[in-house]
Amino acid sequence: MDQYILCIGYLFTTYDIFVINVVVDIMANIYDLTDFNNTVLKFSVLCGVIIGHLIFGMLSDKIGRRYTYMITSCLIILSNILSVCAQDTKYGIFVWLTITRFLLGVGVGGDSPLSAVLTSESVNNNNNIETLIKNLCITCSMKGFGELLSSIVLVVITQTIDNPEVQWRLALGFSILPMIVILYFRTGIKETRLFSEIKKNRYDKISYNSIDNDGDDIINLGYESESFTDIII
């Protein structure tokens, strides 16, 4: 069940990143947005993603993957709601959306990598390396499906709704309800065993032994409490 939650979350966070690329074109028919405005709106999301990588990457090592995952979910939901409610104030709707899309990027920047981290750290004695690789591939492939989903949603919206104002707001808010449902299920995700044991100092110090064997370097990750397979590089 947790794997499905990780995949669906990754799907909709990717949707949120790519949907703005077409939304700005729809908004250009309503508001006086210049090419500079369009570029900044798109760029603000990417800047937020970079900041999110740094902030939530460190935070997840401090308070845990589970709680950080829920924080990023709340930030994504909140920023999407604010984006949908954007108003053309005296500063312009451009400023409002730039701020909210930046906050969205921060949330996505922390959320997407955590999906991969949780997938990789969920390995246990019943998993083998093939299962781990398969789960990682499935999770990361949601990025492509998220981009595809954004295109499909925009095509459906633009072909079924005539009002451009409703079109762009509906497109930006499409992922709100799914993310709320995902947040509910994420509250039931347990902290990964690997992170929990590291925080409780249950792991012995990792020993890296580099051995040259017939031209192959072998790195042995030695844990007294766990048995790891030698990895041949």
mmCIF file with all atom_site columns, C-alpha atoms in Angstrom:
data_model
loop_
_atom_site.group_PDB
_atom_site.id
_atom_site.type_symbol
_atom_site.label_atom_id
_atom_site.label_alt_id
_atom_site.label_comp_id
_atom_site.label_asym_id
_atom_site.label_entity_id
_atom_site.label_seq_id
_atom_site.pdbx_PDB_ins_code
_atom_site.Cartn_x
_atom_site.Cartn_y
_atom_site.Cartn_z
_atom_site.occupancy
_atom_site.B_iso_or_equiv
_atom_site.pdbx_formal_charge
_atom_site.auth_seq_id
_atom_site.auth_comp_id
_atom_site.auth_asym_id
_atom_site.auth_atom_id
_atom_site.pdbx_PDB_model_num
ATOM 1   C CA . MET A 1 1   ? 0.000   0.000  0.000   1.00 0.00 ? 1   MET A CA 1
ATOM 2   C CA . ASP A 1 2   ? 2.799   2.441  0.894   1.00 0.00 ? 2   ASP A CA 1
ATOM 3   C CA . GLN A 1 3   ? 4.364   1.954  -2.528  1.00 0.00 ? 3   GLN A CA 1
ATOM 4   C CA . TYR A 1 4   ? 1.132   3.019  -4.244  1.00 0.00 ? 4   TYR A CA 1
ATOM 5   C CA . ILE A 1 5   ? 0.981   6.140  -2.066  1.00 0.00 ? 5   ILE A CA 1
ATOM 6   C CA . LEU A 1 6   ? 4.559   7.037  -2.985  1.00 0.00 ? 6   LEU A CA 1
ATOM 7   C CA . CYS A 1 7   ? 3.885   6.582  -6.705  1.00 0.00 ? 7   CYS A CA 1
ATOM 8   C CA . ILE A 1 8   ? 0.638   8.561  -6.780  1.00 0.00 ? 8   ILE A CA 1
ATOM 9   C CA . GLY A 1 9   ? 2.216   11.377 -4.771  1.00 0.00 ? 9   GLY A CA 1
ATOM 10  C CA . TYR A 1 10  ? 5.120   11.556 -7.206  1.00 0.00 ? 10  TYR A CA 1
ATOM 11  C CA . LEU A 1 11  ? 2.635   11.608 -10.092 1.00 0.00 ? 11  LEU A CA 1
ATOM 12  C CA . PHE A 1 12  ? 0.728   14.662 -8.871  1.00 0.00 ? 12  PHE A CA 1
ATOM 13  C CA . THR A 1 13  ? 3.778   16.617 -7.717  1.00 0.00 ? 13  THR A CA 1
ATOM 14  C CA . THR A 1 14  ? 5.169   16.269 -11.233 1.00 0.00 ? 14  THR A CA 1
ATOM 15  C CA . TYR A 1 15  ? 1.800   17.389 -12.602 1.00 0.00 ? 15  TYR A CA 1
ATOM 16  C CA . ASP A 1 16  ? 2.048   20.556 -10.506 1.00 0.00 ? 16  ASP A CA 1
ATOM 17  C CA . ILE A 1 17  ? 5.447   21.396 -11.960 1.00 0.00 ? 17  ILE A CA 1
ATOM 18  C CA . PHE A 1 18  ? 4.547   21.018 -15.631 1.00 0.00 ? 18  PHE A CA 1
ATOM 19  C CA . VAL A 1 19  ? 0.966   22.343 -15.686 1.00 0.00 ? 19  VAL A CA 1
ATOM 20  C CA . ILE A 1 20  ? 2.105   25.971 -15.352 1.00 0.00 ? 20  ILE A CA 1
ATOM 21  C CA . ASN A 1 21  ? 3.778   25.788 -18.776 1.00 0.00 ? 21  ASN A CA 1
ATOM 22  C CA . VAL A 1 22  ? 0.414   25.849 -20.545 1.00 0.00 ? 22  VAL A CA 1
ATOM 23  C CA . VAL A 1 23  ? -1.518  27.749 -17.879 1.00 0.00 ? 23  VAL A CA 1
ATOM 24  C CA . VAL A 1 24  ? 0.515   30.897 -18.583 1.00 0.00 ? 24  VAL A CA 1
ATOM 25  C CA . ASP A 1 25  ? -0.546  30.721 -22.232 1.00 0.00 ? 25  ASP A CA 1
ATOM 26  C CA . ILE A 1 26  ? -4.203  30.554 -21.177 1.00 0.00 ? 26  ILE A CA 1
ATOM 27  C CA . MET A 1 27  ? -3.728  33.468 -18.792 1.00 0.00 ? 27  MET A CA 1
ATOM 28  C CA . ALA A 1 28  ? -2.115  35.545 -21.532 1.00 0.00 ? 28  ALA A CA 1
ATOM 29  C CA . ASN A 1 29  ? -5.554  35.770 -23.161 1.00 0.00 ? 29  ASN A CA 1
ATOM 30  C CA . ILE A 1 30  ? -6.984  37.412 -20.034 1.00 0.00 ? 30  ILE A CA 1
ATOM 31  C CA . TYR A 1 31  ? -4.220  39.328 -18.306 1.00 0.00 ? 31  TYR A CA 1
ATOM 32  C CA . ASP A 1 32  ? -1.471  41.590 -19.518 1.00 0.00 ? 32  ASP A CA 1
ATOM 33  C CA . LEU A 1 33  ? 1.367   39.123 -19.038 1.00 0.00 ? 33  LEU A CA 1
ATOM 34  C CA . THR A 1 34  ? 4.602   39.815 -20.847 1.00 0.00 ? 34  THR A CA 1
ATOM 35  C CA . ASP A 1 35  ? 7.127   37.231 -21.959 1.00 0.00 ? 35  ASP A CA 1
ATOM 36  C CA . PHE A 1 36  ? 9.160   38.216 -18.901 1.00 0.00 ? 36  PHE A CA 1
ATOM 37  C CA . ASN A 1 37  ? 6.190   37.483 -16.630 1.00 0.00 ? 37  ASN A CA 1
ATOM 38  C CA . ASN A 1 38  ? 5.679   34.080 -18.244 1.00 0.00 ? 38  ASN A CA 1
ATOM 39  C CA . THR A 1 39  ? 9.319   33.174 -17.848 1.00 0.00 ? 39  THR A CA 1
ATOM 40  C CA . VAL A 1 40  ? 9.451   34.251 -14.205 1.00 0.00 ? 40  VAL A CA 1
ATOM 41  C CA . LEU A 1 41  ? 6.307   32.266 -13.368 1.00 0.00 ? 41  LEU A CA 1
ATOM 42  C CA . LYS A 1 42  ? 7.839   29.109 -14.797 1.00 0.00 ? 42  LYS A CA 1
ATOM 43  C CA . PHE A 1 43  ? 11.255  29.813 -13.312 1.00 0.00 ? 43  PHE A CA 1
ATOM 44  C CA . SER A 1 44  ? 9.863   30.480 -9.824  1.00 0.00 ? 44  SER A CA 1
ATOM 45  C CA . VAL A 1 45  ? 8.717   26.860 -9.547  1.00 0.00 ? 45  VAL A CA 1
ATOM 46  C CA . LEU A 1 46  ? 12.171  25.546 -10.433 1.00 0.00 ? 46  LEU A CA 1
ATOM 47  C CA . CYS A 1 47  ? 13.847  27.907 -7.968  1.00 0.00 ? 47  CYS A CA 1
ATOM 48  C CA . GLY A 1 48  ? 11.514  26.634 -5.283  1.00 0.00 ? 48  GLY A CA 1
ATOM 49  C CA . VAL A 1 49  ? 12.367  23.036 -6.155  1.00 0.00 ? 49  VAL A CA 1
ATOM 50  C CA . ILE A 1 50  ? 16.074  23.719 -5.595  1.00 0.00 ? 50  ILE A CA 1
ATOM 51  C CA . ILE A 1 51  ? 15.384  25.389 -2.245  1.00 0.00 ? 51  ILE A CA 1
ATOM 52  C CA . GLY A 1 52  ? 13.076  22.515 -1.283  1.00 0.00 ? 52  GLY A CA 1
ATOM 53  C CA . HIS A 1 53  ? 15.803  19.979 -2.026  1.00 0.00 ? 53  HIS A CA 1
ATOM 54  C CA . LEU A 1 54  ? 18.149  21.723 0.396   1.00 0.00 ? 54  LEU A CA 1
ATOM 55  C CA . ILE A 1 55  ? 15.703  22.555 3.197   1.00 0.00 ? 55  ILE A CA 1
ATOM 56  C CA . PHE A 1 56  ? 13.701  19.351 3.363   1.00 0.00 ? 56  PHE A CA 1
ATOM 57  C CA . GLY A 1 57  ? 16.681  17.157 2.606   1.00 0.00 ? 57  GLY A CA 1
ATOM 58  C CA . MET A 1 58  ? 18.336  18.343 5.802   1.00 0.00 ? 58  MET A CA 1
ATOM 59  C CA . LEU A 1 59  ? 15.067  18.421 7.708   1.00 0.00 ? 59  LEU A CA 1
ATOM 60  C CA . SER A 1 60  ? 14.248  14.810 6.841   1.00 0.00 ? 60  SER A CA 1
ATOM 61  C CA . ASP A 1 61  ? 17.576  13.783 8.376   1.00 0.00 ? 61  ASP A CA 1
ATOM 62  C CA . LYS A 1 62  ? 16.664  15.628 11.556  1.00 0.00 ? 62  LYS A CA 1
ATOM 63  C CA . ILE A 1 63  ? 13.002  14.854 12.218  1.00 0.00 ? 63  ILE A CA 1
ATOM 64  C CA . GLY A 1 64  ? 12.494  11.857 9.976   1.00 0.00 ? 64  GLY A CA 1
ATOM 65  C CA . ARG A 1 65  ? 11.145  11.030 6.543   1.00 0.00 ? 65  ARG A CA 1
ATOM 66  C CA . ARG A 1 66  ? 7.528   10.512 7.672   1.00 0.00 ? 66  ARG A CA 1
ATOM 67  C CA . TYR A 1 67  ? 6.989   13.916 9.307   1.00 0.00 ? 67  TYR A CA 1
ATOM 68  C CA . THR A 1 68  ? 8.851   15.761 6.558   1.00 0.00 ? 68  THR A CA 1
ATOM 69  C CA . TYR A 1 69  ? 6.704   13.984 3.992   1.00 0.00 ? 69  TYR A CA 1
ATOM 70  C CA . MET A 1 70  ? 3.538   15.292 5.654   1.00 0.00 ? 70  MET A CA 1
ATOM 71  C CA . ILE A 1 71  ? 4.947   18.828 5.898   1.00 0.00 ? 71  ILE A CA 1
ATOM 72  C CA . THR A 1 72  ? 5.726   18.909 2.175   1.00 0.00 ? 72  THR A CA 1
ATOM 73  C CA . SER A 1 73  ? 2.240   17.583 1.401   1.00 0.00 ? 73  SER A CA 1
ATOM 74  C CA . CYS A 1 74  ? 0.617   20.367 3.433   1.00 0.00 ? 74  CYS A CA 1
ATOM 75  C CA . LEU A 1 75  ? 2.803   22.979 1.750   1.00 0.00 ? 75  LEU A CA 1
ATOM 76  C CA . ILE A 1 76  ? 1.873   21.699 -1.716  1.00 0.00 ? 76  ILE A CA 1
ATOM 77  C CA . ILE A 1 77  ? -1.846  21.690 -0.895  1.00 0.00 ? 77  ILE A CA 1
ATOM 78  C CA . LEU A 1 78  ? -1.732  25.166 0.655   1.00 0.00 ? 78  LEU A CA 1
ATOM 79  C CA . SER A 1 79  ? 0.251   26.717 -2.206  1.00 0.00 ? 79  SER A CA 1
ATOM 80  C CA . ASN A 1 80  ? -2.103  25.191 -4.778  1.00 0.00 ? 80  ASN A CA 1
ATOM 81  C CA . ILE A 1 81  ? -5.138  26.588 -2.970  1.00 0.00 ? 81  ILE A CA 1
ATOM 82  C CA . LEU A 1 82  ? -3.512  30.030 -2.856  1.00 0.00 ? 82  LEU A CA 1
ATOM 83  C CA . SER A 1 83  ? -2.700  29.760 -6.560  1.00 0.00 ? 83  SER A CA 1
ATOM 84  C CA . VAL A 1 84  ? -6.308  28.978 -7.438  1.00 0.00 ? 84  VAL A CA 1
ATOM 85  C CA . CYS A 1 85  ? -7.495  31.915 -5.301  1.00 0.00 ? 85  CYS A CA 1
ATOM 86  C CA . ALA A 1 86  ? -5.047  34.362 -6.907  1.00 0.00 ? 86  ALA A CA 1
ATOM 87  C CA . GLN A 1 87  ? -6.493  37.846 -7.420  1.00 0.00 ? 87  GLN A CA 1
ATOM 88  C CA . ASP A 1 88  ? -5.486  40.699 -9.667  1.00 0.00 ? 88  ASP A CA 1
ATOM 89  C CA . THR A 1 89  ? -4.444  43.069 -6.852  1.00 0.00 ? 89  THR A CA 1
ATOM 90  C CA . LYS A 1 90  ? -2.625  46.387 -7.188  1.00 0.00 ? 90  LYS A CA 1
ATOM 91  C CA . TYR A 1 91  ? 0.602   44.417 -7.458  1.00 0.00 ? 91  TYR A CA 1
ATOM 92  C CA . GLY A 1 92  ? -0.906  42.267 -10.184 1.00 0.00 ? 92  GLY A CA 1
ATOM 93  C CA . ILE A 1 93  ? -1.857  38.637 -10.317 1.00 0.00 ? 93  ILE A CA 1
ATOM 94  C CA . PHE A 1 94  ? 1.630   37.948 -11.632 1.00 0.00 ? 94  PHE A CA 1
ATOM 95  C CA . VAL A 1 95  ? 3.242   38.706 -8.241  1.00 0.00 ? 95  VAL A CA 1
ATOM 96  C CA . TRP A 1 96  ? 0.688   36.585 -6.361  1.00 0.00 ? 96  TRP A CA 1
ATOM 97  C CA . LEU A 1 97  ? 1.221   33.562 -8.595  1.00 0.00 ? 97  LEU A CA 1
ATOM 98  C CA . THR A 1 98  ? 4.994   33.951 -8.587  1.00 0.00 ? 98  THR A CA 1
ATOM 99  C CA . ILE A 1 99  ? 5.035   33.690 -4.789  1.00 0.00 ? 99  ILE A CA 1
ATOM 100 C CA . THR A 1 100 ? 2.572   30.803 -4.590  1.00 0.00 ? 100 THR A CA 1
ATOM 101 C CA . ARG A 1 101 ? 4.279   28.841 -7.367  1.00 0.00 ? 101 ARG A CA 1
ATOM 102 C CA . PHE A 1 102 ? 7.620   29.352 -5.636  1.00 0.00 ? 102 PHE A CA 1
ATOM 103 C CA . LEU A 1 103 ? 6.147   27.921 -2.420  1.00 0.00 ? 103 LEU A CA 1
ATOM 104 C CA . LEU A 1 104 ? 4.751   25.044 -4.444  1.00 0.00 ? 104 LEU A CA 1
ATOM 105 C CA . GLY A 1 105 ? 8.212   24.397 -5.851  1.00 0.00 ? 105 GLY A CA 1
ATOM 106 C CA . VAL A 1 106 ? 9.662   24.309 -2.332  1.00 0.00 ? 106 VAL A CA 1
ATOM 107 C CA . GLY A 1 107 ? 7.102   21.677 -1.367  1.00 0.00 ? 107 GLY A CA 1
ATOM 108 C CA . VAL A 1 108 ? 7.650   19.621 -4.500  1.00 0.00 ? 108 VAL A CA 1
ATOM 109 C CA . GLY A 1 109 ? 11.416  19.927 -4.096  1.00 0.00 ? 109 GLY A CA 1
ATOM 110 C CA . GLY A 1 110 ? 11.152  18.212 -0.732  1.00 0.00 ? 110 GLY A CA 1
ATOM 111 C CA . ASP A 1 111 ? 8.381   15.785 -1.629  1.00 0.00 ? 111 ASP A CA 1
ATOM 112 C CA . SER A 1 112 ? 9.658   14.156 -4.814  1.00 0.00 ? 112 SER A CA 1
ATOM 113 C CA . PRO A 1 113 ? 13.104  13.079 -3.522  1.00 0.00 ? 113 PRO A CA 1
ATOM 114 C CA . LEU A 1 114 ? 11.490  11.752 -0.343  1.00 0.00 ? 114 LEU A CA 1
ATOM 115 C CA . SER A 1 115 ? 9.389   9.390  -2.445  1.00 0.00 ? 115 SER A CA 1
ATOM 116 C CA . ALA A 1 116 ? 12.563  7.849  -3.842  1.00 0.00 ? 116 ALA A CA 1
ATOM 117 C CA . VAL A 1 117 ? 14.265  7.829  -0.435  1.00 0.00 ? 117 VAL A CA 1
ATOM 118 C CA . LEU A 1 118 ? 11.330  6.124  1.253   1.00 0.00 ? 118 LEU A CA 1
ATOM 119 C CA . THR A 1 119 ? 11.238  3.556  -1.539  1.00 0.00 ? 119 THR A CA 1
ATOM 120 C CA . SER A 1 120 ? 14.926  2.755  -1.209  1.00 0.00 ? 120 SER A CA 1
ATOM 121 C CA . GLU A 1 121 ? 14.918  2.705  2.606   1.00 0.00 ? 121 GLU A CA 1
ATOM 122 C CA . SER A 1 122 ? 11.880  0.439  2.755   1.00 0.00 ? 122 SER A CA 1
ATOM 123 C CA . VAL A 1 123 ? 14.007  -2.569 1.819   1.00 0.00 ? 123 VAL A CA 1
ATOM 124 C CA . ASN A 1 124 ? 13.842  -5.310 4.423   1.00 0.00 ? 124 ASN A CA 1
ATOM 125 C CA . ASN A 1 125 ? 14.814  -8.913 4.801   1.00 0.00 ? 125 ASN A CA 1
ATOM 126 C CA . ASN A 1 126 ? 12.004  -9.990 2.501   1.00 0.00 ? 126 ASN A CA 1
ATOM 127 C CA . ASN A 1 127 ? 13.134  -7.743 -0.325  1.00 0.00 ? 127 ASN A CA 1
ATOM 128 C CA . ASN A 1 128 ? 15.907  -8.465 -2.768  1.00 0.00 ? 128 ASN A CA 1
ATOM 129 C CA . ILE A 1 129 ? 17.820  -6.042 -4.925  1.00 0.00 ? 129 ILE A CA 1
ATOM 130 C CA . GLU A 1 130 ? 15.611  -6.771 -7.943  1.00 0.00 ? 130 GLU A CA 1
ATOM 131 C CA . THR A 1 131 ? 12.501  -5.766 -6.010  1.00 0.00 ? 131 THR A CA 1
ATOM 132 C CA . LEU A 1 132 ? 14.170  -2.590 -4.790  1.00 0.00 ? 132 LEU A CA 1
ATOM 133 C CA . ILE A 1 133 ? 15.249  -1.594 -8.293  1.00 0.00 ? 133 ILE A CA 1
ATOM 134 C CA . LYS A 1 134 ? 11.775  -2.335 -9.649  1.00 0.00 ? 134 LYS A CA 1
ATOM 135 C CA . ASN A 1 135 ? 10.118  -0.184 -6.989  1.00 0.00 ? 135 ASN A CA 1
ATOM 136 C CA . LEU A 1 136 ? 12.519  2.678  -7.636  1.00 0.00 ? 136 LEU A CA 1
ATOM 137 C CA . CYS A 1 137 ? 11.933  2.486  -11.377 1.00 0.00 ? 137 CYS A CA 1
ATOM 138 C CA . ILE A 1 138 ? 8.155   2.487  -10.942 1.00 0.00 ? 138 ILE A CA 1
ATOM 139 C CA . THR A 1 139 ? 8.269   5.433  -8.543  1.00 0.00 ? 139 THR A CA 1
ATOM 140 C CA . CYS A 1 140 ? 10.573  7.544  -10.711 1.00 0.00 ? 140 CYS A CA 1
ATOM 141 C CA . SER A 1 141 ? 8.608   6.699  -13.872 1.00 0.00 ? 141 SER A CA 1
ATOM 142 C CA . MET A 1 142 ? 5.685   8.619  -12.386 1.00 0.00 ? 142 MET A CA 1
ATOM 143 C CA . LYS A 1 143 ? 7.510   11.782 -13.441 1.00 0.00 ? 143 LYS A CA 1
ATOM 144 C CA . GLY A 1 144 ? 6.795   10.988 -17.071 1.00 0.00 ? 144 GLY A CA 1
ATOM 145 C CA . PHE A 1 145 ? 3.206   10.050 -16.341 1.00 0.00 ? 145 PHE A CA 1
ATOM 146 C CA . GLY A 1 146 ? 2.769   13.286 -14.379 1.00 0.00 ? 146 GLY A CA 1
ATOM 147 C CA . GLU A 1 147 ? 3.883   15.328 -17.356 1.00 0.00 ? 147 GLU A CA 1
ATOM 148 C CA . LEU A 1 148 ? 1.528   13.345 -19.585 1.00 0.00 ? 148 LEU A CA 1
ATOM 149 C CA . LEU A 1 149 ? -1.326  13.838 -17.119 1.00 0.00 ? 149 LEU A CA 1
ATOM 150 C CA . SER A 1 150 ? -0.864  17.608 -17.184 1.00 0.00 ? 150 SER A CA 1
ATOM 151 C CA . SER A 1 151 ? -1.219  17.607 -20.973 1.00 0.00 ? 151 SER A CA 1
ATOM 152 C CA . ILE A 1 152 ? -4.326  15.400 -20.901 1.00 0.00 ? 152 ILE A CA 1
ATOM 153 C CA . VAL A 1 153 ? -6.014  17.479 -18.193 1.00 0.00 ? 153 VAL A CA 1
ATOM 154 C CA . LEU A 1 154 ? -5.340  20.720 -20.035 1.00 0.00 ? 154 LEU A CA 1
ATOM 155 C CA . VAL A 1 155 ? -6.682  19.326 -23.313 1.00 0.00 ? 155 VAL A CA 1
ATOM 156 C CA . VAL A 1 156 ? -9.884  18.146 -21.618 1.00 0.00 ? 156 VAL A CA 1
ATOM 157 C CA . ILE A 1 157 ? -10.362 21.414 -19.737 1.00 0.00 ? 157 ILE A CA 1
ATOM 158 C CA . THR A 1 158 ? -9.771  23.669 -22.740 1.00 0.00 ? 158 THR A CA 1
ATOM 159 C CA . GLN A 1 159 ? -12.073 21.596 -24.947 1.00 0.00 ? 159 GLN A CA 1
ATOM 160 C CA . THR A 1 160 ? -14.943 21.342 -22.474 1.00 0.00 ? 160 THR A CA 1
ATOM 161 C CA . ILE A 1 161 ? -14.864 24.746 -20.744 1.00 0.00 ? 161 ILE A CA 1
ATOM 162 C CA . ASP A 1 162 ? -15.107 28.018 -22.652 1.00 0.00 ? 162 ASP A CA 1
ATOM 163 C CA . ASN A 1 163 ? -14.196 30.421 -19.859 1.00 0.00 ? 163 ASN A CA 1
ATOM 164 C CA . PRO A 1 164 ? -10.385 30.910 -19.777 1.00 0.00 ? 164 PRO A CA 1
ATOM 165 C CA . GLU A 1 165 ? -10.606 32.181 -16.182 1.00 0.00 ? 165 GLU A CA 1
ATOM 166 C CA . VAL A 1 166 ? -12.114 28.883 -15.074 1.00 0.00 ? 166 VAL A CA 1
ATOM 167 C CA . GLN A 1 167 ? -9.724  26.904 -17.265 1.00 0.00 ? 167 GLN A CA 1
ATOM 168 C CA . TRP A 1 168 ? -6.487  28.029 -15.655 1.00 0.00 ? 168 TRP A CA 1
ATOM 169 C CA . ARG A 1 169 ? -7.836  27.955 -12.099 1.00 0.00 ? 169 ARG A CA 1
ATOM 170 C CA . LEU A 1 170 ? -9.227  24.458 -12.558 1.00 0.00 ? 170 LEU A CA 1
ATOM 171 C CA . ALA A 1 171 ? -5.959  23.278 -14.095 1.00 0.00 ? 171 ALA A CA 1
ATOM 172 C CA . LEU A 1 172 ? -3.909  24.596 -11.158 1.00 0.00 ? 172 LEU A CA 1
ATOM 173 C CA . GLY A 1 173 ? -6.341  23.181 -8.620  1.00 0.00 ? 173 GLY A CA 1
ATOM 174 C CA . PHE A 1 174 ? -6.750  19.770 -10.228 1.00 0.00 ? 174 PHE A CA 1
ATOM 175 C CA . SER A 1 175 ? -4.271  18.091 -7.862  1.00 0.00 ? 175 SER A CA 1
ATOM 176 C CA . ILE A 1 176 ? -5.623  19.586 -4.622  1.00 0.00 ? 176 ILE A CA 1
ATOM 177 C CA . LEU A 1 177 ? -8.184  16.902 -3.840  1.00 0.00 ? 177 LEU A CA 1
ATOM 178 C CA . PRO A 1 178 ? -5.881  13.965 -4.758  1.00 0.00 ? 178 PRO A CA 1
ATOM 179 C CA . MET A 1 179 ? -3.118  15.440 -2.589  1.00 0.00 ? 179 MET A CA 1
ATOM 180 C CA . ILE A 1 180 ? -5.510  15.779 0.356   1.00 0.00 ? 180 ILE A CA 1
ATOM 181 C CA . VAL A 1 181 ? -6.420  12.104 -0.005  1.00 0.00 ? 181 VAL A CA 1
ATOM 182 C CA . ILE A 1 182 ? -2.731  11.209 -0.314  1.00 0.00 ? 182 ILE A CA 1
ATOM 183 C CA . LEU A 1 183 ? -1.942  13.239 2.820   1.00 0.00 ? 183 LEU A CA 1
ATOM 184 C CA . TYR A 1 184 ? -4.539  11.232 4.735   1.00 0.00 ? 184 TYR A CA 1
ATOM 185 C CA . PHE A 1 185 ? -2.905  7.950  3.752   1.00 0.00 ? 185 PHE A CA 1
ATOM 186 C CA . ARG A 1 186 ? 0.576   9.342  4.344   1.00 0.00 ? 186 ARG A CA 1
ATOM 187 C CA . THR A 1 187 ? -0.272  9.817  8.006   1.00 0.00 ? 187 THR A CA 1
ATOM 188 C CA . GLY A 1 188 ? -0.311  6.021  8.239   1.00 0.00 ? 188 GLY A CA 1
ATOM 189 C CA . ILE A 1 189 ? 3.147   5.577  6.743   1.00 0.00 ? 189 ILE A CA 1
ATOM 190 C CA . LYS A 1 190 ? 5.641   4.396  9.325   1.00 0.00 ? 190 LYS A CA 1
ATOM 191 C CA . GLU A 1 191 ? 9.136   5.762  9.651   1.00 0.00 ? 191 GLU A CA 1
ATOM 192 C CA . THR A 1 192 ? 11.619  3.702  7.670   1.00 0.00 ? 192 THR A CA 1
ATOM 193 C CA . ARG A 1 193 ? 13.416  1.010  9.634   1.00 0.00 ? 193 ARG A CA 1
ATOM 194 C CA . LEU A 1 194 ? 16.813  2.190  8.416   1.00 0.00 ? 194 LEU A CA 1
ATOM 195 C CA . PHE A 1 195 ? 16.306  5.772  9.583   1.00 0.00 ? 195 PHE A CA 1
ATOM 196 C CA . SER A 1 196 ? 14.826  4.684  12.921  1.00 0.00 ? 196 SER A CA 1
ATOM 197 C CA . GLU A 1 197 ? 17.739  2.410  13.722  1.00 0.00 ? 197 GLU A CA 1
ATOM 198 C CA . ILE A 1 198 ? 20.323  4.981  12.716  1.00 0.00 ? 198 ILE A CA 1
ATOM 199 C CA . LYS A 1 199 ? 18.689  7.581  14.964  1.00 0.00 ? 199 LYS A CA 1
ATOM 200 C CA . LYS A 1 200 ? 18.703  5.127  17.858  1.00 0.00 ? 200 LYS A CA 1
ATOM 201 C CA . ASN A 1 201 ? 22.362  4.302  17.245  1.00 0.00 ? 201 ASN A CA 1
ATOM 202 C CA . ARG A 1 202 ? 21.569  0.638  16.648  1.00 0.00 ? 202 ARG A CA 1
ATOM 203 C CA . TYR A 1 203 ? 23.859  0.399  13.665  1.00 0.00 ? 203 TYR A CA 1
ATOM 204 C CA . ASP A 1 204 ? 27.513  -0.111 14.175  1.00 0.00 ? 204 ASP A CA 1
ATOM 205 C CA . LYS A 1 205 ? 29.923  2.104  12.343  1.00 0.00 ? 205 LYS A CA 1
ATOM 206 C CA . ILE A 1 206 ? 29.999  1.385  8.623   1.00 0.00 ? 206 ILE A CA 1
ATOM 207 C CA . SER A 1 207 ? 33.232  -0.144 7.491   1.00 0.00 ? 207 SER A CA 1
ATOM 208 C CA . TYR A 1 208 ? 34.272  0.344  3.924   1.00 0.00 ? 208 TYR A CA 1
ATOM 209 C CA . ASN A 1 209 ? 36.744  -2.248 2.827   1.00 0.00 ? 209 ASN A CA 1
ATOM 210 C CA . SER A 1 210 ? 38.118  -1.788 -0.641  1.00 0.00 ? 210 SER A CA 1
ATOM 211 C CA . ILE A 1 211 ? 39.550  -5.046 -1.948  1.00 0.00 ? 211 ILE A CA 1
ATOM 212 C CA . ASP A 1 212 ? 41.155  -5.500 -5.307  1.00 0.00 ? 212 ASP A CA 1
ATOM 213 C CA . ASN A 1 213 ? 40.200  -8.865 -6.719  1.00 0.00 ? 213 ASN A CA 1
ATOM 214 C CA . ASP A 1 214 ? 41.223  -9.657 -10.293 1.00 0.00 ? 214 ASP A CA 1
ATOM 215 C CA . GLY A 1 215 ? 40.801  -6.061 -11.363 1.00 0.00 ? 215 GLY A CA 1
ATOM 216 C CA . ASP A 1 216 ? 37.394  -5.609 -9.639  1.00 0.00 ? 216 ASP A CA 1
ATOM 217 C CA . ASP A 1 217 ? 36.999  -3.284 -6.670  1.00 0.00 ? 217 ASP A CA 1
ATOM 218 C CA . ILE A 1 218 ? 34.673  -4.728 -4.062  1.00 0.00 ? 218 ILE A CA 1
ATOM 219 C CA . ILE A 1 219 ? 33.084  -2.471 -1.486  1.00 0.00 ? 219 ILE A CA 1
ATOM 220 C CA . ASN A 1 220 ? 31.782  -4.234 1.582   1.00 0.00 ? 220 ASN A CA 1
ATOM 221 C CA . LEU A 1 221 ? 29.209  -2.375 3.671   1.00 0.00 ? 221 LEU A CA 1
ATOM 222 C CA . GLY A 1 222 ? 29.540  -4.104 7.022   1.00 0.00 ? 222 GLY A CA 1
ATOM 223 C CA . TYR A 1 223 ? 26.736  -3.926 9.569   1.00 0.00 ? 223 TYR A CA 1
ATOM 224 C CA . GLU A 1 224 ? 26.882  -6.247 12.516  1.00 0.00 ? 224 GLU A CA 1
ATOM 225 C CA . SER A 1 225 ? 23.097  -6.224 12.897  1.00 0.00 ? 225 SER A CA 1
ATOM 226 C CA . GLU A 1 226 ? 22.353  -6.749 9.212   1.00 0.00 ? 226 GLU A CA 1
ATOM 227 C CA . SER A 1 227 ? 23.890  -8.845 6.452   1.00 0.00 ? 227 SER A CA 1
ATOM 228 C CA . PHE A 1 228 ? 24.655  -6.960 3.253   1.00 0.00 ? 228 PHE A CA 1
ATOM 229 C CA . THR A 1 229 ? 25.812  -8.392 -0.025  1.00 0.00 ? 229 THR A CA 1
ATOM 230 C CA . ASP A 1 230 ? 29.142  -7.272 -1.374  1.00 0.00 ? 230 ASP A CA 1
ATOM 231 C CA . ILE A 1 231 ? 28.643  -4.854 -4.235  1.00 0.00 ? 231 ILE A CA 1
ATOM 232 C CA . ILE A 1 232 ? 30.974  -5.379 -7.191  1.00 0.00 ? 232 ILE A CA 1
ATOM 233 C CA . ILE A 1 233 ? 31.660  -2.144 -8.985  1.00 0.00 ? 233 ILE A CA 1
#
